[in-house]
Amino acid sequence: LADAIRRYREEILPDLSLREQKDRPRYLDWWAQNYGAFTLAAFQAPVVSDAKSKLNHKPVERHGCEIDPAKTLSAATVMRYLAAISHVLNACVKEWHWLSINPVTQITKPKIDNKRTRYLADSGTQNELTKLLDACRISESPSLYLAVITAITTGARQSELMGLTWKQVDFNKKTLTFTD
């Protein structure tokens, strides 16, 4: 495997985007250090599956130092490691004919959850909320500022705001009622 990674670095990596040329070596280094001694014949799906399990439990590092031993690699990062070695193995199959099948294709990939909670930051000389509201005030849309203020203060989604009816507005109680 180490020979395949070396050849990949020499022949294929230089033709990839600058970002890939910068990011991919870090993933390839891990594969070379941990599995480089494997022959391609021995580097089969069970070995890749074992490597995926190790990656799932690998602590996050920055500049070679663990940040927090309890914090492990995200599924997206594990996928980047798998994609890097898969690209090498695809070259072994299609370009160099060293393998008949890429073993990475025979394992299940981690499920990537792209959900995240993001709040407007209030640091710096002008916070994000102020910048957002200023941009809404000067917008050509006369309703944008009011819609954004309502969304921020109620937590309502765009579809909930745009679907409001007069029956849901109580001027006496000064309330909005969002219903399913």
PDB file of C-alpha atoms in Angstrom:
ATOM      1  CA  LEU A   1       0.000   0.000   0.000  1.00  0.00           C
ATOM      2  CA  ALA A   2       2.862   2.391   0.772  1.00  0.00           C
ATOM      3  CA  ASP A   3       4.134   1.976  -2.811  1.00  0.00           C
ATOM      4  CA  ALA A   4       0.697   2.761  -4.213  1.00  0.00           C
ATOM      5  CA  ILE A   5       0.426   5.875  -2.046  1.00  0.00           C
ATOM      6  CA  ARG A   6       3.915   6.998  -3.100  1.00  0.00           C
ATOM      7  CA  ARG A   7       3.121   6.531  -6.791  1.00  0.00           C
ATOM      8  CA  TYR A   8      -0.205   8.288  -6.366  1.00  0.00           C
ATOM      9  CA  ARG A   9       1.569  11.266  -4.782  1.00  0.00           C
ATOM     10  CA  GLU A  10       4.015  11.438  -7.681  1.00  0.00           C
ATOM     11  CA  GLU A  11       1.671  10.842 -10.618  1.00  0.00           C
ATOM     12  CA  ILE A  12      -1.878  11.832  -9.676  1.00  0.00           C
ATOM     13  CA  LEU A  13      -1.806  14.284  -6.780  1.00  0.00           C
ATOM     14  CA  PRO A  14      -0.006  17.040  -8.778  1.00  0.00           C
ATOM     15  CA  ASP A  15      -2.922  17.078 -11.257  1.00  0.00           C
ATOM     16  CA  LEU A  16      -5.559  17.658  -8.565  1.00  0.00           C
ATOM     17  CA  SER A  17      -6.818  21.036  -7.389  1.00  0.00           C
ATOM     18  CA  LEU A  18      -4.546  23.103  -5.168  1.00  0.00           C
ATOM     19  CA  ARG A  19      -6.876  22.494  -2.245  1.00  0.00           C
ATOM     20  CA  GLU A  20      -6.664  18.718  -2.735  1.00  0.00           C
ATOM     21  CA  GLN A  21      -2.893  18.943  -3.074  1.00  0.00           C
ATOM     22  CA  LYS A  22      -2.820  20.730   0.274  1.00  0.00           C
ATOM     23  CA  ASP A  23      -5.391  18.633   2.192  1.00  0.00           C
ATOM     24  CA  ARG A  24      -5.046  15.094   0.845  1.00  0.00           C
ATOM     25  CA  PRO A  25      -1.434  14.383   1.960  1.00  0.00           C
ATOM     26  CA  ARG A  26      -2.506  14.567   5.619  1.00  0.00           C
ATOM     27  CA  TYR A  27      -4.999  11.733   5.039  1.00  0.00           C
ATOM     28  CA  LEU A  28      -2.557   9.749   2.918  1.00  0.00           C
ATOM     29  CA  ASP A  29       0.101  10.082   5.645  1.00  0.00           C
ATOM     30  CA  TRP A  30      -2.263   8.413   8.116  1.00  0.00           C
ATOM     31  CA  TRP A  31      -2.916   5.519   5.727  1.00  0.00           C
ATOM     32  CA  ALA A  32       0.794   5.105   4.969  1.00  0.00           C
ATOM     33  CA  GLN A  33       1.759   5.147   8.663  1.00  0.00           C
ATOM     34  CA  ASN A  34      -0.983   2.771   9.806  1.00  0.00           C
ATOM     35  CA  TYR A  35      -1.481   0.458   6.822  1.00  0.00           C
ATOM     36  CA  GLY A  36       1.450   1.106   4.492  1.00  0.00           C
ATOM     37  CA  ALA A  37       3.061  -2.271   5.258  1.00  0.00           C
ATOM     38  CA  PHE A  38      -0.003  -4.146   3.956  1.00  0.00           C
ATOM     39  CA  THR A  39       0.287  -5.755   0.564  1.00  0.00           C
ATOM     40  CA  LEU A  40      -2.502  -4.719  -1.794  1.00  0.00           C
ATOM     41  CA  ALA A  41      -3.702  -8.336  -1.791  1.00  0.00           C
ATOM     42  CA  ALA A  42      -4.093  -8.215   2.009  1.00  0.00           C
ATOM     43  CA  PHE A  43      -5.676  -4.766   2.051  1.00  0.00           C
ATOM     44  CA  GLN A  44      -9.249  -6.017   1.722  1.00  0.00           C
ATOM     45  CA  ALA A  45     -12.663  -4.756   2.866  1.00  0.00           C
ATOM     46  CA  PRO A  46     -12.347  -6.139   6.443  1.00  0.00           C
ATOM     47  CA  VAL A  47      -9.089  -4.195   6.876  1.00  0.00           C
ATOM     48  CA  VAL A  48     -10.695  -1.022   5.498  1.00  0.00           C
ATOM     49  CA  SER A  49     -13.648  -1.567   7.828  1.00  0.00           C
ATOM     50  CA  ASP A  50     -11.256  -1.907  10.769  1.00  0.00           C
ATOM     51  CA  ALA A  51      -9.508   1.299   9.694  1.00  0.00           C
ATOM     52  CA  LYS A  52     -12.862   3.094   9.510  1.00  0.00           C
ATOM     53  CA  SER A  53     -13.576   1.970  13.069  1.00  0.00           C
ATOM     54  CA  LYS A  54     -10.186   3.289  14.225  1.00  0.00           C
ATOM     55  CA  LEU A  55     -10.867   6.605  12.499  1.00  0.00           C
ATOM     56  CA  ASN A  56     -14.292   6.834  14.140  1.00  0.00           C
ATOM     57  CA  HIS A  57     -12.538   6.670  17.529  1.00  0.00           C
ATOM     58  CA  LYS A  58      -9.509   8.786  16.612  1.00  0.00           C
ATOM     59  CA  PRO A  59      -9.198  11.925  18.790  1.00  0.00           C
ATOM     60  CA  VAL A  60      -9.255  15.242  16.969  1.00  0.00           C
ATOM     61  CA  GLU A  61      -5.779  16.693  16.562  1.00  0.00           C
ATOM     62  CA  ARG A  62      -4.534  20.082  15.530  1.00  0.00           C
ATOM     63  CA  HIS A  63      -0.884  20.501  14.559  1.00  0.00           C
ATOM     64  CA  GLY A  64      -0.176  16.970  15.773  1.00  0.00           C
ATOM     65  CA  CYS A  65      -1.574  17.508  19.290  1.00  0.00           C
ATOM     66  CA  GLU A  66      -4.814  16.114  20.693  1.00  0.00           C
ATOM     67  CA  ILE A  67      -7.310  18.874  21.390  1.00  0.00           C
ATOM     68  CA  ASP A  68      -9.644  16.822  23.558  1.00  0.00           C
ATOM     69  CA  PRO A  69      -9.343  13.027  23.875  1.00  0.00           C
ATOM     70  CA  ALA A  70     -13.143  12.808  24.235  1.00  0.00           C
ATOM     71  CA  LYS A  71     -13.705  14.601  20.922  1.00  0.00           C
ATOM     72  CA  THR A  72     -13.363  12.242  17.956  1.00  0.00           C
ATOM     73  CA  LEU A  73     -13.275  12.798  14.208  1.00  0.00           C
ATOM     74  CA  SER A  74     -16.566  13.754  12.593  1.00  0.00           C
ATOM     75  CA  ALA A  75     -18.208  11.457  10.064  1.00  0.00           C
ATOM     76  CA  ALA A  76     -17.333  13.979   7.345  1.00  0.00           C
ATOM     77  CA  THR A  77     -13.642  13.813   8.284  1.00  0.00           C
ATOM     78  CA  VAL A  78     -13.699  10.007   8.367  1.00  0.00           C
ATOM     79  CA  MET A  79     -15.200  10.165   4.862  1.00  0.00           C
ATOM     80  CA  ARG A  80     -12.284  12.362   3.722  1.00  0.00           C
ATOM     81  CA  TYR A  81      -9.810   9.742   4.959  1.00  0.00           C
ATOM     82  CA  LEU A  82     -11.756   7.010   3.154  1.00  0.00           C
ATOM     83  CA  ALA A  83     -12.068   9.100  -0.004  1.00  0.00           C
ATOM     84  CA  ALA A  84      -8.314   9.709  -0.064  1.00  0.00           C
ATOM     85  CA  ILE A  85      -7.408   6.034   0.094  1.00  0.00           C
ATOM     86  CA  SER A  86     -10.250   5.144  -2.256  1.00  0.00           C
ATOM     87  CA  HIS A  87      -8.789   7.500  -4.844  1.00  0.00           C
ATOM     88  CA  VAL A  88      -5.429   5.764  -4.503  1.00  0.00           C
ATOM     89  CA  LEU A  89      -7.072   2.355  -4.855  1.00  0.00           C
ATOM     90  CA  ASN A  90      -9.077   3.501  -7.887  1.00  0.00           C
ATOM     91  CA  ALA A  91      -5.762   4.340  -9.533  1.00  0.00           C
ATOM     92  CA  CYS A  92      -4.552   0.851  -8.591  1.00  0.00           C
ATOM     93  CA  VAL A  93      -7.580  -0.610 -10.374  1.00  0.00           C
ATOM     94  CA  LYS A  94      -7.992   1.662 -13.403  1.00  0.00           C
ATOM     95  CA  GLU A  95      -4.542   3.073 -14.120  1.00  0.00           C
ATOM     96  CA  TRP A  96      -1.967   0.588 -12.918  1.00  0.00           C
ATOM     97  CA  HIS A  97      -4.019  -2.641 -12.923  1.00  0.00           C
ATOM     98  CA  TRP A  98      -2.612  -3.733  -9.589  1.00  0.00           C
ATOM     99  CA  LEU A  99      -6.054  -4.608  -8.205  1.00  0.00           C
ATOM    100  CA  SER A 100      -9.291  -5.864  -9.701  1.00  0.00           C
ATOM    101  CA  ILE A 101     -11.574  -4.121  -7.198  1.00  0.00           C
ATOM    102  CA  ASN A 102     -11.343  -1.190  -4.793  1.00  0.00           C
ATOM    103  CA  PRO A 103     -12.029  -2.592  -1.283  1.00  0.00           C
ATOM    104  CA  VAL A 104     -13.344   0.785  -0.043  1.00  0.00           C
ATOM    105  CA  THR A 105     -16.372   0.316  -2.310  1.00  0.00           C
ATOM    106  CA  GLN A 106     -17.263  -2.818  -0.320  1.00  0.00           C
ATOM    107  CA  ILE A 107     -17.814  -1.116   3.036  1.00  0.00           C
ATOM    108  CA  THR A 108     -20.602   1.134   4.261  1.00  0.00           C
ATOM    109  CA  LYS A 109     -19.679   4.774   4.459  1.00  0.00           C
ATOM    110  CA  PRO A 110     -20.319   6.820   7.607  1.00  0.00           C
ATOM    111  CA  LYS A 111     -23.608   8.700   7.630  1.00  0.00           C
ATOM    112  CA  ILE A 112     -22.832  12.401   7.500  1.00  0.00           C
ATOM    113  CA  ASP A 113     -25.040  14.690   9.536  1.00  0.00           C
ATOM    114  CA  ASN A 114     -24.570  18.234   8.279  1.00  0.00           C
ATOM    115  CA  LYS A 115     -26.912  19.727  10.854  1.00  0.00           C
ATOM    116  CA  ARG A 116     -25.510  22.438  13.021  1.00  0.00           C
ATOM    117  CA  THR A 117     -26.819  25.151  15.247  1.00  0.00           C
ATOM    118  CA  ARG A 118     -25.489  28.570  14.357  1.00  0.00           C
ATOM    119  CA  TYR A 119     -26.080  31.758  16.304  1.00  0.00           C
ATOM    120  CA  LEU A 120     -25.253  35.276  15.213  1.00  0.00           C
ATOM    121  CA  ALA A 121     -21.968  36.343  16.790  1.00  0.00           C
ATOM    122  CA  ASP A 122     -21.884  39.458  18.917  1.00  0.00           C
ATOM    123  CA  SER A 123     -18.143  40.017  19.065  1.00  0.00           C
ATOM    124  CA  GLY A 124     -15.981  42.548  17.305  1.00  0.00           C
ATOM    125  CA  THR A 125     -16.628  46.189  16.582  1.00  0.00           C
ATOM    126  CA  GLN A 126     -19.961  45.572  14.865  1.00  0.00           C
ATOM    127  CA  ASN A 127     -21.813  42.359  15.637  1.00  0.00           C
ATOM    128  CA  GLU A 128     -23.477  40.161  13.033  1.00  0.00           C
ATOM    129  CA  LEU A 129     -27.004  40.975  14.221  1.00  0.00           C
ATOM    130  CA  THR A 130     -26.425  44.689  13.739  1.00  0.00           C
ATOM    131  CA  LYS A 131     -24.930  44.080  10.296  1.00  0.00           C
ATOM    132  CA  LEU A 132     -27.884  41.875   9.324  1.00  0.00           C
ATOM    133  CA  LEU A 133     -30.489  44.392  10.497  1.00  0.00           C
ATOM    134  CA  ASP A 134     -28.678  47.290   8.801  1.00  0.00           C
ATOM    135  CA  ALA A 135     -28.656  45.358   5.521  1.00  0.00           C
ATOM    136  CA  CYS A 136     -32.366  44.545   5.910  1.00  0.00           C
ATOM    137  CA  ARG A 137     -33.220  48.225   6.525  1.00  0.00           C
ATOM    138  CA  ILE A 138     -31.621  49.323   3.240  1.00  0.00           C
ATOM    139  CA  SER A 139     -33.035  46.385   1.262  1.00  0.00           C
ATOM    140  CA  GLU A 140     -35.419  47.059  -1.621  1.00  0.00           C
ATOM    141  CA  SER A 141     -37.905  44.690   0.031  1.00  0.00           C
ATOM    142  CA  PRO A 142     -40.131  46.745   2.351  1.00  0.00           C
ATOM    143  CA  SER A 143     -41.069  43.686   4.444  1.00  0.00           C
ATOM    144  CA  LEU A 144     -37.617  42.181   4.918  1.00  0.00           C
ATOM    145  CA  TYR A 145     -36.638  44.099   8.052  1.00  0.00           C
ATOM    146  CA  LEU A 146     -39.936  43.304   9.786  1.00  0.00           C
ATOM    147  CA  ALA A 147     -39.758  39.638   8.740  1.00  0.00           C
ATOM    148  CA  VAL A 148     -36.200  39.269  10.066  1.00  0.00           C
ATOM    149  CA  ILE A 149     -37.027  41.021  13.358  1.00  0.00           C
ATOM    150  CA  THR A 150     -40.050  38.741  13.769  1.00  0.00           C
ATOM    151  CA  ALA A 151     -38.007  35.632  12.957  1.00  0.00           C
ATOM    152  CA  ILE A 152     -35.271  36.575  15.411  1.00  0.00           C
ATOM    153  CA  THR A 153     -37.637  37.415  18.257  1.00  0.00           C
ATOM    154  CA  THR A 154     -39.970  34.433  17.779  1.00  0.00           C
ATOM    155  CA  GLY A 155     -37.658  31.755  16.393  1.00  0.00           C
ATOM    156  CA  ALA A 156     -40.178  31.203  13.590  1.00  0.00           C
ATOM    157  CA  ARG A 157     -39.103  29.623  10.338  1.00  0.00           C
ATOM    158  CA  GLN A 158     -39.507  31.400   7.018  1.00  0.00           C
ATOM    159  CA  SER A 159     -42.411  29.167   6.020  1.00  0.00           C
ATOM    160  CA  GLU A 160     -44.182  29.896   9.313  1.00  0.00           C
ATOM    161  CA  LEU A 161     -43.751  33.642   8.873  1.00  0.00           C
ATOM    162  CA  MET A 162     -44.845  33.678   5.256  1.00  0.00           C
ATOM    163  CA  GLY A 163     -47.845  31.497   6.097  1.00  0.00           C
ATOM    164  CA  LEU A 164     -49.168  33.745   8.885  1.00  0.00           C
ATOM    165  CA  THR A 165     -52.801  34.754   8.612  1.00  0.00           C
ATOM    166  CA  TRP A 166     -54.680  37.555  10.363  1.00  0.00           C
ATOM    167  CA  LYS A 167     -56.387  34.955  12.578  1.00  0.00           C
ATOM    168  CA  GLN A 168     -52.973  34.184  14.096  1.00  0.00           C
ATOM    169  CA  VAL A 169     -52.338  37.821  15.055  1.00  0.00           C
ATOM    170  CA  ASP A 170     -53.792  39.121  18.340  1.00  0.00           C
ATOM    171  CA  PHE A 171     -53.270  42.881  18.545  1.00  0.00           C
ATOM    172  CA  ASN A 172     -54.816  43.120  22.025  1.00  0.00           C
ATOM    173  CA  LYS A 173     -52.446  40.544  23.553  1.00  0.00           C
ATOM    174  CA  LYS A 174     -49.642  41.589  21.190  1.00  0.00           C
ATOM    175  CA  THR A 175     -49.011  37.957  20.210  1.00  0.00           C
ATOM    176  CA  LEU A 176     -48.555  35.787  17.166  1.00  0.00           C
ATOM    177  CA  THR A 177     -49.715  32.183  17.264  1.00  0.00           C
ATOM    178  CA  PHE A 178     -47.948  29.713  15.021  1.00  0.00           C
ATOM    179  CA  THR A 179     -49.934  26.563  14.306  1.00  0.00           C
ATOM    180  CA  ASP A 180     -49.224  23.427  12.356  1.00  0.00           C
TER     181      ASP A 180
END
